[in-house]
Coordinates of C-alpha atoms and ligand atoms in Angstrom, one line a residue:
Chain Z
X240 CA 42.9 -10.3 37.2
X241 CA 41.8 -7.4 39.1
X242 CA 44.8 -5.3 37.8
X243 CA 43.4 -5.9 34.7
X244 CA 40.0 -4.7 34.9
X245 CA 40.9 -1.9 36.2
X246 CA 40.4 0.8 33.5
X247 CA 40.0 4.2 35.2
X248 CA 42.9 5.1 37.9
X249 CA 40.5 6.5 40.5
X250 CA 39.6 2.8 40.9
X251 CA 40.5 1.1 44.2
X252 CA 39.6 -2.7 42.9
X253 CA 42.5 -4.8 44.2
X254 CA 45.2 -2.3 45.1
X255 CA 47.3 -3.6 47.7
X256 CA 46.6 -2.3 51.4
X257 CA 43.7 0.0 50.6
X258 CA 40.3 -0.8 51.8
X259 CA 37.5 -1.0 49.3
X260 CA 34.2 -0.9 51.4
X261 CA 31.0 -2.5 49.7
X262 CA 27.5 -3.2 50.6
X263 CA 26.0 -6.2 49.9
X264 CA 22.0 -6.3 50.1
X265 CA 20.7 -9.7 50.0
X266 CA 16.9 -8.7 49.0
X267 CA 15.9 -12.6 49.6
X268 CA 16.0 -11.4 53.3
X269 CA 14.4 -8.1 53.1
X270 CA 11.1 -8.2 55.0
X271 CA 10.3 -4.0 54.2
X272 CA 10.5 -3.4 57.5
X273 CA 12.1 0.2 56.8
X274 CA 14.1 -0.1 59.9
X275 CA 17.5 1.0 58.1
X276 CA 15.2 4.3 56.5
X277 CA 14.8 5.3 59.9
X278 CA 17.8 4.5 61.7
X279 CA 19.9 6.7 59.0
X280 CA 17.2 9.2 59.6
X281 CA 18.1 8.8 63.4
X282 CA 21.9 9.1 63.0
X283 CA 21.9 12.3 60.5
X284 CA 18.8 14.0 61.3
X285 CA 17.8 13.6 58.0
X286 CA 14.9 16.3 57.0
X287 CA 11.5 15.0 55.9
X288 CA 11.1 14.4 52.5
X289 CA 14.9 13.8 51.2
X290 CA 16.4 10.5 52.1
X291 CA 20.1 9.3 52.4
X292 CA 18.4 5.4 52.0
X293 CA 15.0 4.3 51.0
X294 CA 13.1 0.5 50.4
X295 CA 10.9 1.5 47.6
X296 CA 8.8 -2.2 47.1
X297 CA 6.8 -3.1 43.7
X298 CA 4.3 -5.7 43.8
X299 CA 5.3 -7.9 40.5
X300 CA 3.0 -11.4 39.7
X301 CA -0.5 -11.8 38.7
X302 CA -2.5 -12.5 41.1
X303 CA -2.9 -15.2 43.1
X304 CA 0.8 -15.5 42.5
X305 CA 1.9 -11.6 43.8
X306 CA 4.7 -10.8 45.9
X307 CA 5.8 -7.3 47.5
X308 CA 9.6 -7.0 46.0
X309 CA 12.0 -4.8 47.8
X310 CA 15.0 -3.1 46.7
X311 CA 17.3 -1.1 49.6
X312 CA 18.8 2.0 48.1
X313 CA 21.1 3.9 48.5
X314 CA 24.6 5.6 47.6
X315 CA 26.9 3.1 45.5
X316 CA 30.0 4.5 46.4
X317 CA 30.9 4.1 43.3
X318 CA 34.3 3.3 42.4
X319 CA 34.4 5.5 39.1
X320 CA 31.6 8.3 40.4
X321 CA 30.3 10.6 37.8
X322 CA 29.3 12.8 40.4
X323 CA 32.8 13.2 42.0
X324 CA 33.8 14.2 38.1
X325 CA 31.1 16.1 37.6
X326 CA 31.6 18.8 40.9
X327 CA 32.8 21.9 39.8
X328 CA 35.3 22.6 42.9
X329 CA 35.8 19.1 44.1
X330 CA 32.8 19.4 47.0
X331 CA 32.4 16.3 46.5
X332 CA 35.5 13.6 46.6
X333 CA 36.5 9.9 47.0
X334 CA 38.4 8.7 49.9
X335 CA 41.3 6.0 48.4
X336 CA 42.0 4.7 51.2
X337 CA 38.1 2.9 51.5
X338 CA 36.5 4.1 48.5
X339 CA 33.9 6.3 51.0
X340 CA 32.1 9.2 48.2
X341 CA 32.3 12.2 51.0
X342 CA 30.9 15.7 50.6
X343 CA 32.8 19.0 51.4
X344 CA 29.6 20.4 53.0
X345 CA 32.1 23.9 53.8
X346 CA 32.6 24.3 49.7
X347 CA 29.6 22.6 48.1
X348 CA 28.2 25.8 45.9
X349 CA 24.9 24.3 45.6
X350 CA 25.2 24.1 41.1
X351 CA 23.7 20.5 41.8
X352 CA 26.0 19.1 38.9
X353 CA 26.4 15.5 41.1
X354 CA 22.8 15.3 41.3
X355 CA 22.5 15.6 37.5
X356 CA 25.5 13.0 37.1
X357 CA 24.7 10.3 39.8
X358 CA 22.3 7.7 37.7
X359 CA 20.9 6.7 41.4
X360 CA 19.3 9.4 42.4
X361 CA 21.4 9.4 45.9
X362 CA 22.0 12.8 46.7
X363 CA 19.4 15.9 47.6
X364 CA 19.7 19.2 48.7
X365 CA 19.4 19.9 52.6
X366 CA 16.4 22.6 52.5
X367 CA 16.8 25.6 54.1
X368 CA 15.6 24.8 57.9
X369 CA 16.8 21.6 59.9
X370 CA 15.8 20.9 63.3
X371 CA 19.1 20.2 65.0
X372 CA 21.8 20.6 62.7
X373 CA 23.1 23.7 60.9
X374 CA 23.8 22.1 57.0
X375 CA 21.3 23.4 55.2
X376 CA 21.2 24.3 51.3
X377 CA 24.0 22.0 50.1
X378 CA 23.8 18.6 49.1
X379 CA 23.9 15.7 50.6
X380 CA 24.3 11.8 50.3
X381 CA 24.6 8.3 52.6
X382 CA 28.4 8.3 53.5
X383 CA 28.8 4.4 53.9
X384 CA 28.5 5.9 58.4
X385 CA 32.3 7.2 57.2
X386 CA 32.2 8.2 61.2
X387 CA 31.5 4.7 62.4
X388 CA 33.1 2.4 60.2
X389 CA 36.7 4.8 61.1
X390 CA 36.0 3.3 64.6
X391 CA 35.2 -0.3 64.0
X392 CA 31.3 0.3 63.6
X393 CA 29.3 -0.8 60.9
X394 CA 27.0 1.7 59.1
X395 CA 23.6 2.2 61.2
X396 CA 21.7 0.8 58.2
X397 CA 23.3 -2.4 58.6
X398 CA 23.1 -2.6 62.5
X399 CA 19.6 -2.5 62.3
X400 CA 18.6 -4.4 59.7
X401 CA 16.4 -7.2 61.2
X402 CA 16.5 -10.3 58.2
X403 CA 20.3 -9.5 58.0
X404 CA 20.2 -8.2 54.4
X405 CA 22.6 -5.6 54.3
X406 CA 26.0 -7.1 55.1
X407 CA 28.9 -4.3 54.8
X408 CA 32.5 -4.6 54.8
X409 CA 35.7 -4.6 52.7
X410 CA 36.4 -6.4 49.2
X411 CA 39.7 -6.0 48.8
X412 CA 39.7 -8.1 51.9
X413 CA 38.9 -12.1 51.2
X414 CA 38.2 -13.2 54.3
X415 CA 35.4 -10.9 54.5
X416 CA 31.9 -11.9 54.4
X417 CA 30.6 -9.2 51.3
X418 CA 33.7 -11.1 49.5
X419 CA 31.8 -14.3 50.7
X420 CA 29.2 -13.2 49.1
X421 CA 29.7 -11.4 45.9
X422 CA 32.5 -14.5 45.4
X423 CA 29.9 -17.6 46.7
X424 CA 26.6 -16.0 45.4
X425 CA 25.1 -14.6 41.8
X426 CA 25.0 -10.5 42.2
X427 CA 23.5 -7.4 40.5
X428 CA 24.6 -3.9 40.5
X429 CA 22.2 -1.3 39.4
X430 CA 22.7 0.3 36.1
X431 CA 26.0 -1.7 35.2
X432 CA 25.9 -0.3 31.2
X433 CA 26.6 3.6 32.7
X434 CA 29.9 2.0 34.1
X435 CA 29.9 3.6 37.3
X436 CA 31.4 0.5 39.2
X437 CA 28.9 0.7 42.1
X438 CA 29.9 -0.6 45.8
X439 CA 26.5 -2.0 46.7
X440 CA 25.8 -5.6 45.3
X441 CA 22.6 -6.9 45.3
X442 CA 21.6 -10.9 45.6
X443 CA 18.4 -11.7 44.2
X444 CA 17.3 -8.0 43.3
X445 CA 14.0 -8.2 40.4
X446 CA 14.2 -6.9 36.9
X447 CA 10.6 -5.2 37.5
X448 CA 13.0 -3.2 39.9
X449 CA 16.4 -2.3 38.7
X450 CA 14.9 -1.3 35.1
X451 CA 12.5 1.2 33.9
X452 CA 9.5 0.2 33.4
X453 CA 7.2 1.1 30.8
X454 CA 4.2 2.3 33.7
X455 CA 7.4 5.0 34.2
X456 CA 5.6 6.6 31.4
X457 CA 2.8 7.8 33.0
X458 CA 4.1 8.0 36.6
X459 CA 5.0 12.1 36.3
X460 CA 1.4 13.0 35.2
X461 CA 0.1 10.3 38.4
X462 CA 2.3 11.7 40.9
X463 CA 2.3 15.8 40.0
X464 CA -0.2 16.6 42.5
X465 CA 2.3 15.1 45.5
X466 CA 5.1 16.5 44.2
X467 CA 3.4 19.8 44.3
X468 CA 1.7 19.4 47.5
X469 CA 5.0 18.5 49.1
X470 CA 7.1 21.7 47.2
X471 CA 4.2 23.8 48.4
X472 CA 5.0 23.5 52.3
X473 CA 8.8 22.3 52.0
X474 CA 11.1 24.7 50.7
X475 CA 14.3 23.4 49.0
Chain O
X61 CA -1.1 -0.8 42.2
X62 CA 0.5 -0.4 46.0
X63 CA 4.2 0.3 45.0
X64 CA 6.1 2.7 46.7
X65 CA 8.2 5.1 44.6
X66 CA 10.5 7.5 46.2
X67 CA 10.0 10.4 44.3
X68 CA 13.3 12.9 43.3
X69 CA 13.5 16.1 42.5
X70 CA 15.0 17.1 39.7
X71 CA 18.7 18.8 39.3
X72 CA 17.8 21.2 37.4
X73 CA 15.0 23.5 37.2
X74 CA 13.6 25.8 34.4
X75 CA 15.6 29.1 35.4
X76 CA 19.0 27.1 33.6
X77 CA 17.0 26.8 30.7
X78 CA 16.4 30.9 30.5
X79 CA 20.3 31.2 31.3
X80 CA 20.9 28.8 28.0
X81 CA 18.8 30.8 26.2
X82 CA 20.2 34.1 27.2
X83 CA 23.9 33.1 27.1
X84 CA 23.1 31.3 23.4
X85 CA 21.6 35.2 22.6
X86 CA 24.7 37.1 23.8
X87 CA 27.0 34.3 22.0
X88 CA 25.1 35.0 18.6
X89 CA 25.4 38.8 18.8
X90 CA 29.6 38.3 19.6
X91 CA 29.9 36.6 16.7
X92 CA 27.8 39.5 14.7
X93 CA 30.1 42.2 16.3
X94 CA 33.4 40.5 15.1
X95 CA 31.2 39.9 11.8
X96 CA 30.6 43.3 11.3
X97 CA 34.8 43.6 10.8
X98 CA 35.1 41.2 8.1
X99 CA 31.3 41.8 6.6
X100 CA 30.6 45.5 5.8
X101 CA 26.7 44.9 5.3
X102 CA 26.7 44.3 9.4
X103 CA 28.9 47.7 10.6
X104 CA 25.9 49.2 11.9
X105 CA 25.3 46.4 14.3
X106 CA 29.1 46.2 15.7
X107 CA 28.1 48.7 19.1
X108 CA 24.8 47.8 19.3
X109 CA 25.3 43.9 19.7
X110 CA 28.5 44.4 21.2
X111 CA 26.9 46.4 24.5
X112 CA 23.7 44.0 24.3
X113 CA 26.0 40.9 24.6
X114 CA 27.9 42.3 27.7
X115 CA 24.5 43.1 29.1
X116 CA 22.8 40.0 28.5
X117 CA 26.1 37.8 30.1
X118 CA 25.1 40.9 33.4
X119 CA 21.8 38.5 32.9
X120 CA 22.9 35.6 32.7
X121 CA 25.2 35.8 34.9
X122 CA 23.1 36.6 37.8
X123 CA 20.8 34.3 37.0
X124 CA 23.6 31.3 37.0
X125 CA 24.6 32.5 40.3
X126 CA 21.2 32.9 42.0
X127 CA 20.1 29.7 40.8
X128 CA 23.1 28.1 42.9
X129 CA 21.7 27.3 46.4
X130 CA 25.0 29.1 47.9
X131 CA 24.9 31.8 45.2
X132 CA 27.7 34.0 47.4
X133 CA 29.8 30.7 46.6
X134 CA 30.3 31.0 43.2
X135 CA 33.7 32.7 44.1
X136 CA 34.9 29.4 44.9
X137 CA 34.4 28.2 41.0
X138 CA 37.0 30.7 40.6
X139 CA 39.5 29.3 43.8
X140 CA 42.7 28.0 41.8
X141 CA 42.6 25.7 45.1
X142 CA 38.9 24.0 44.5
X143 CA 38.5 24.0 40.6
X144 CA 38.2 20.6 39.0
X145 CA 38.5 20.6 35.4
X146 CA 37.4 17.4 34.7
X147 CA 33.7 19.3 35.1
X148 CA 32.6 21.3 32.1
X149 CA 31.5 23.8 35.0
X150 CA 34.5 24.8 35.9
X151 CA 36.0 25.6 32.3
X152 CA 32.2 27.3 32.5
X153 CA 33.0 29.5 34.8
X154 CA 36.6 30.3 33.6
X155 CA 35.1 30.8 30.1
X156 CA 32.4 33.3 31.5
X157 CA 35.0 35.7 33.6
X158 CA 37.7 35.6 30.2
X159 CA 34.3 36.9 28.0
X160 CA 33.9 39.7 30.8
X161 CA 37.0 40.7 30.4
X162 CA 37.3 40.7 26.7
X163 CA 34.0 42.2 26.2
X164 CA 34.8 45.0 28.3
X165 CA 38.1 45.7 26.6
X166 CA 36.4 45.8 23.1
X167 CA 33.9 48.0 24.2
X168 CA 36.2 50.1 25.9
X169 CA 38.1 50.0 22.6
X170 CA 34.9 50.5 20.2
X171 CA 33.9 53.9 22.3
X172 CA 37.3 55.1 20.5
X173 CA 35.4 55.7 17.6
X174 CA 38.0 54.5 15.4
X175 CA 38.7 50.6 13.4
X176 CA 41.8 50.0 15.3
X177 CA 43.4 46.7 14.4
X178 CA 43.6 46.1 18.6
X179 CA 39.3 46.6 18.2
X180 CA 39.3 43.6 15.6
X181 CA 41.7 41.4 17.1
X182 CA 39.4 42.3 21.1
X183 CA 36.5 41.6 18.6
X184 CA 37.5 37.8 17.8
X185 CA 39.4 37.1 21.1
X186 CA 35.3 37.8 22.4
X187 CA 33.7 36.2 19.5
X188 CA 36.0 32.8 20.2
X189 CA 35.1 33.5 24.1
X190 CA 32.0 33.3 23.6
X191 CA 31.8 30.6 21.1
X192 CA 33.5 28.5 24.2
X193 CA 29.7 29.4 26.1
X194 CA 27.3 27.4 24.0
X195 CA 29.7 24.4 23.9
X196 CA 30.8 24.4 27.9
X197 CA 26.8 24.7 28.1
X198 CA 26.1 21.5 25.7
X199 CA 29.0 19.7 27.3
X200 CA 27.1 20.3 31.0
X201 CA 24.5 18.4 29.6
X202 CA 26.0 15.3 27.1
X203 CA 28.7 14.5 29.9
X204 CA 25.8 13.2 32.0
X205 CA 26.1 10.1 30.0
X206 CA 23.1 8.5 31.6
X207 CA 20.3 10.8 30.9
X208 CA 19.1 9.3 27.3
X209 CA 19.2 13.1 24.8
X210 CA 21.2 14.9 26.8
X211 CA 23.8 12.1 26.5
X212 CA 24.2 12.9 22.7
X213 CA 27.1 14.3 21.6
X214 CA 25.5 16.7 19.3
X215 CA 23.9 18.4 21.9
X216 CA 27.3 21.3 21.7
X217 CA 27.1 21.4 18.3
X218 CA 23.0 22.0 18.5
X219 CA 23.5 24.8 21.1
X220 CA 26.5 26.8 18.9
X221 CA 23.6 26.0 15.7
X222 CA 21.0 27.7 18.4
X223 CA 23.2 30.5 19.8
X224 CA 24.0 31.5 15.9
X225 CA 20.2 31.6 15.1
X226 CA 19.1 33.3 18.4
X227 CA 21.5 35.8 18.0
X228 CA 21.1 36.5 14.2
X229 CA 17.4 36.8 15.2
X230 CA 18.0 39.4 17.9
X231 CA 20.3 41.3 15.3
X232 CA 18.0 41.1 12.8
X233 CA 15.5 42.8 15.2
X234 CA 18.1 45.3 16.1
X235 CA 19.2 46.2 12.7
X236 CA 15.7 47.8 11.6
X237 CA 15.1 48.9 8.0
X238 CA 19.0 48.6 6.7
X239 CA 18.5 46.1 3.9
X240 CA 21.9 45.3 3.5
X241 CA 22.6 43.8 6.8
X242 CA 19.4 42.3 6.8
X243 CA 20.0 40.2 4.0
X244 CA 23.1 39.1 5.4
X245 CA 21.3 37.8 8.4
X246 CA 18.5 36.6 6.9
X247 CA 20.5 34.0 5.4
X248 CA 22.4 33.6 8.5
X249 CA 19.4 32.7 10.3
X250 CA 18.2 30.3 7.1
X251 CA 21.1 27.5 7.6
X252 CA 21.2 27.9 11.3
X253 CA 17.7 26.7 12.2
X254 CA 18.0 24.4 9.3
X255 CA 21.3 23.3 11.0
X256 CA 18.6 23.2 14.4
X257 CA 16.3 21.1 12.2
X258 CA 18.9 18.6 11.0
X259 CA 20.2 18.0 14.6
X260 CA 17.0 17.8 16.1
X261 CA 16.0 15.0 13.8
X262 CA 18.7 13.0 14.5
X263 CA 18.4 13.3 18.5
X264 CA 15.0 12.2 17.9
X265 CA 15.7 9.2 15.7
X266 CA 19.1 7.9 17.8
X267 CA 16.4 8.4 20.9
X268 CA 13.9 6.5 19.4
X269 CA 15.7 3.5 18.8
X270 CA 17.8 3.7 22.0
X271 CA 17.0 1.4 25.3
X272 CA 14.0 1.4 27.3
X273 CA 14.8 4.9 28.9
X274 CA 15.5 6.4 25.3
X275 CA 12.5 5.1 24.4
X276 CA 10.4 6.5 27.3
X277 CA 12.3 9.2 27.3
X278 CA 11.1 10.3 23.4
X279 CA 7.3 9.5 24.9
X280 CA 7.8 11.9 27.8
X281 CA 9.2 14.3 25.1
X282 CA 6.7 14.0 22.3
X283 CA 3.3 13.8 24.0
X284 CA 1.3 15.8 26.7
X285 CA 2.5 19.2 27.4
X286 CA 6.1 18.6 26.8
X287 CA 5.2 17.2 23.5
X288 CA 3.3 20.3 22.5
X289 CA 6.4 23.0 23.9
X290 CA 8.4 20.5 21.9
X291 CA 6.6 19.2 18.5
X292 CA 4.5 22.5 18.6
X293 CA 6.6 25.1 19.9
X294 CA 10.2 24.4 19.5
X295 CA 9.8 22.3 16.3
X296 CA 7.1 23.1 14.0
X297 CA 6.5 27.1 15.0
X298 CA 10.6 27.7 16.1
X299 CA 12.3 25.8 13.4
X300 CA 10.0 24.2 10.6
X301 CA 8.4 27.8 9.8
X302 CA 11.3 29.9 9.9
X303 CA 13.2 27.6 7.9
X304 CA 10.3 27.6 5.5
X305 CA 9.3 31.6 5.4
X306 CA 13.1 32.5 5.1
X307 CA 14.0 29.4 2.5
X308 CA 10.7 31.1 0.2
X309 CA 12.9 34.4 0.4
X310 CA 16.2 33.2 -0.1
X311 CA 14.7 31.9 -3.5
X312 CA 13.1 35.0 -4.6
X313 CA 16.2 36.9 -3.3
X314 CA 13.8 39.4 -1.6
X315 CA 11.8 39.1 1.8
X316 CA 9.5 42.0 3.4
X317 CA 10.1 43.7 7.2
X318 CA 6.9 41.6 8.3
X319 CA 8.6 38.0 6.5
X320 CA 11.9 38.7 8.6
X321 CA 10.4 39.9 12.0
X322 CA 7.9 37.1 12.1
X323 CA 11.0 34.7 11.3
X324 CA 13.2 36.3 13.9
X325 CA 10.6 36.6 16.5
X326 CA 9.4 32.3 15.7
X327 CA 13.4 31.6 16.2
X328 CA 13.9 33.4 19.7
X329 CA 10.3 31.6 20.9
X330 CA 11.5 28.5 19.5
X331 CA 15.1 28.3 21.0
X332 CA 13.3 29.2 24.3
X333 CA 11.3 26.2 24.3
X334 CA 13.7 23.9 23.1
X335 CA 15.8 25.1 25.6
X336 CA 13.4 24.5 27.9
X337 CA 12.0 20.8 26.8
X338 CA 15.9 19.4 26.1
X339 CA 17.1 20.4 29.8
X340 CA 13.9 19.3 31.6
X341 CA 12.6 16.5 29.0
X342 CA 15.1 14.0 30.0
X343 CA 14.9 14.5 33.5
X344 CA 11.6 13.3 34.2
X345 CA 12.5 10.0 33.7
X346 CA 15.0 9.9 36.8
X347 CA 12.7 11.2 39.2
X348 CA 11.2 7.8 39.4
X349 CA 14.2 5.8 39.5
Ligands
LIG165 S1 25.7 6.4 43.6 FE1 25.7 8.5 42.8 S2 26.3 9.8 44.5 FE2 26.9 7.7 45.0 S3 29.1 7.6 44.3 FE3 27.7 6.8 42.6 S4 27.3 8.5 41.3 FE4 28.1 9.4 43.3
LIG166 S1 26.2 20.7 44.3 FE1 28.0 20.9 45.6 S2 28.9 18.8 45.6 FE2 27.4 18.9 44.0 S3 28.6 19.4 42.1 FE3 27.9 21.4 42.9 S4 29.5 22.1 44.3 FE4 29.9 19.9 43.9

């Protein structure tokens, strides 16, 4: 079965002995608490104003009946990434062996070709000064914590996380809980139609969330002046 | 009210749009130059749009690599070890250095002052070269097949339509009072922006009556200032008028300096802003996603 959906060979969806690490974000248990944000800030030293994960929230309803909804981003590791096709001197890559989307920060040029071909939005460019590390002007994306997941960790994002939302390991395993839950549960990826196979499976994300919405219309106009303001004393 | 949007910057900012638009120029003029070897009426423009079209790729070239954010990297786009050819940037790249090297050779052949059969073979080896510039720079765009326009497979085909008129136009500025080369261009430039015309129309319908981000996406494109560089600029005064100005002298077979310049001078401000509003048009959507 999985053999046969298989239509691009850069896929790692059911081949024997590989590791195929996925997320899964269960947003029924999200509370908005923004404690992954900051503990991937922690771990990379992630500058101010780019970010490797984010909880954007929408309030959807009419009131009384409102509720704050959640969605946890981040990068899909997608198993067929436009952005590792995209990269001009293969910067950018895909581990087999785990499906982890890495960066060659040493070769990146800087043309910003994955940016342009990742649907997500997951990667920025490091700006020019960083507090403690020396990476600066290439770009950058969440890694799936390739550094702690090699040693048995789980990705900082997922340590943290307080309602237990984000659950991470390997699909290719079935004794695992993601293939628990993608198996025992209803899931959404984000932007399924741009077939980009993504790694991080939502349970319960809302529509008002994973779609454009019309009010994107007049969001550039609203949020010019903060873009501006934010260009004007951060340069990228 | 009270949601939180991340906001994104976008890929790419307007200094790719002036390297499209100078690399669509220096594309035109190759093709005038190996022109001018089959077509008498253009022989007088064979040097001059042969050195422009070296100088503008000096341009361009610069401006491609200083837009990277590691511009002393761009050597590795040309590392055997690194390049990836399944991204359009990397036959780019190739494609730029060949047209280097070709265009220097012709010109090196041209200063011989004689029509060697070597000049006109250099002359279409460059003129094929750089036809490769305006589709690598098309296919940067419609391989990003989830950005509604630029996901179009026309978009090649619009920039080759662009380069031809952008370049006519600058040749027709170039060749001055010689009627005969003129007239040749004149018509050149006629079924090229028509060409524009009919391609932009059919971006804008397919758009229109796309998904929700198509939709949007022909909003962000059609109204505010984008609509005005767009509707106003790139349409109505870069492509309707010309078209219109030069179809009124292709019927009465004769057109005056001031007919031609005005045309010449509407196409190069109108494949600017198109330029401009197709690369950062449907971008703006994305931010917000
Ligand atoms: S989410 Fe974007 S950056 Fe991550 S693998 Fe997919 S295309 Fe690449
Ligand atoms: S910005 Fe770097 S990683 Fe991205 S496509 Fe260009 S070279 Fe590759």
């Amino acid at each position: 079965m999985s053999e046969e959906l298989r239509v691009s060979p850069i896929e790692t969806r059911g081949v024997a002995g590989k590791k195929r690490y996925a997320m899964v974000v269960d947003t029924r248990r999200c509370i908005g608490c923004m404690a992954c944000q900051v503990a991937c800030k922690a771990e990379y030293d992630t500058p101010l104003g780019v970010n490797r994960t984010w909880v954007p929230y929408k309030v959807v309803g009419t009131y009384p009946n409102v509720k704050k909804q959640f969605l946890p981003r981040l990068c899909n590791h997608c198993d067929d990434p436009p952005c590792v096709r995209n990269c001009p001197v293969d910067a950018t890559y895909k581990v087999e062996d785990g499906g982890f989307v890495l960066q060659r920060y040493e070769r990146c040029i800087g043309c910003r070709s994955c940016m342009a071909a990742c649907p997500y939005n997951a990667r920025f460019m490091l700006p020019a000064h960083r507090t403690y590390s020396s990476i600066t002007r290439v770009v950058d994306k969440c890694t799936f914590c390739f550094h702690r997941v090699t040693q048995n960790l789980v990705p900082a994002c997922v340590q943290t996380c307080v309602g237990r939302s984000r659950v991470f390991g390997d699909l290719n395993d079935p004794t695992s809980e993601v293939s628990w839950l993608v198996t025992r549960n209803a899931t959404q990826v984000l932007r399924p139609e741009e077939g980009t196979k993504p790694h991080v499976f939502y349970i319960g994300a809302d529509r008002n969330q994973t779609e454009f919405g019309r009010d994107a219309y007049s969001k550039p106009e609203v949020m010019e002046p903060e873009r501006s303001a934010f260009k004007r004393h951060f340069k990228i | 009210m009270g949601d939180y949007v991340w906001f994104h910057d976008v890929s790419w900012h307007a200094s790719y749009a002036i390297y499209f638009f100078v690399i669509g120029i220096l594309a035109g003029l190759s093709f005038l130059s190996y022109g001018s070897w089959i077509t008498p009426a253009l022989r007088p423009l064979r040097e001059k749009a042969a050195y422009l079209s070296l100088l503008l790729l000096a341009v361009g070239g610069l401006l491609l690599v200083a837009d990277l954010s590691q511009p002393l990297r761009f050597l590795n786009t040309l590392n055997p070890a690194y390049l990836n050819f399944s991204s359009p940037l990397a036959w780019g790249a190739l494609n730029i250095v060949a047209f280097g090297v070709a265009s220097v050779l012709y010109i090196l052949e041209l200063r011989k002052g004689q029509d060697s059969a070597r000049g006109k073979m250099l002359a279409l080896v460059s003129a094929l070269l750089a036809l490769g510039l305006p589709i690598y720079t098309g296919y940067d765009l419609t391989v990003h097949q989830s950005r509604p326009v630029w996901n179009t497979p026309v978009i090649p085909v619009l920039f080759v339509a662009l380069a031809i008129a952008s370049g006519s136009a600058v040749g027709s500025l170039l060749s001055g009072g010689n009627a005969a080369a003129q007239k040749v261009l004149r018509e050149y430039m006629l079924w090229s922006t028509a060409g524009v015309g009919v391609i932009l129309i059919s971006i804008l319908g397919t758009t229109s009556y796309g998904g929700t981000a198509q939709e949007l996406t022909f909003m962000i494109l059609t109204t505010g200032t984008m609509g005005l560089i767009f509707i106003g600029g790139g349409i109505l005064l870069g492509t309707a008028a010309p078209v219109a100005i030069l179809f009124l002298a292709h019927m009465r077979q004769q057109a005056t300096a001031t007919m031609l310049m005005l045309s010449a001078l509407l196409i190069l401000l109108g494949s600017a802003a198109l330029r401009y509003v197709l690369l950062m048009g449907p971008q703006h959507l994305q931010t917000l996603y």
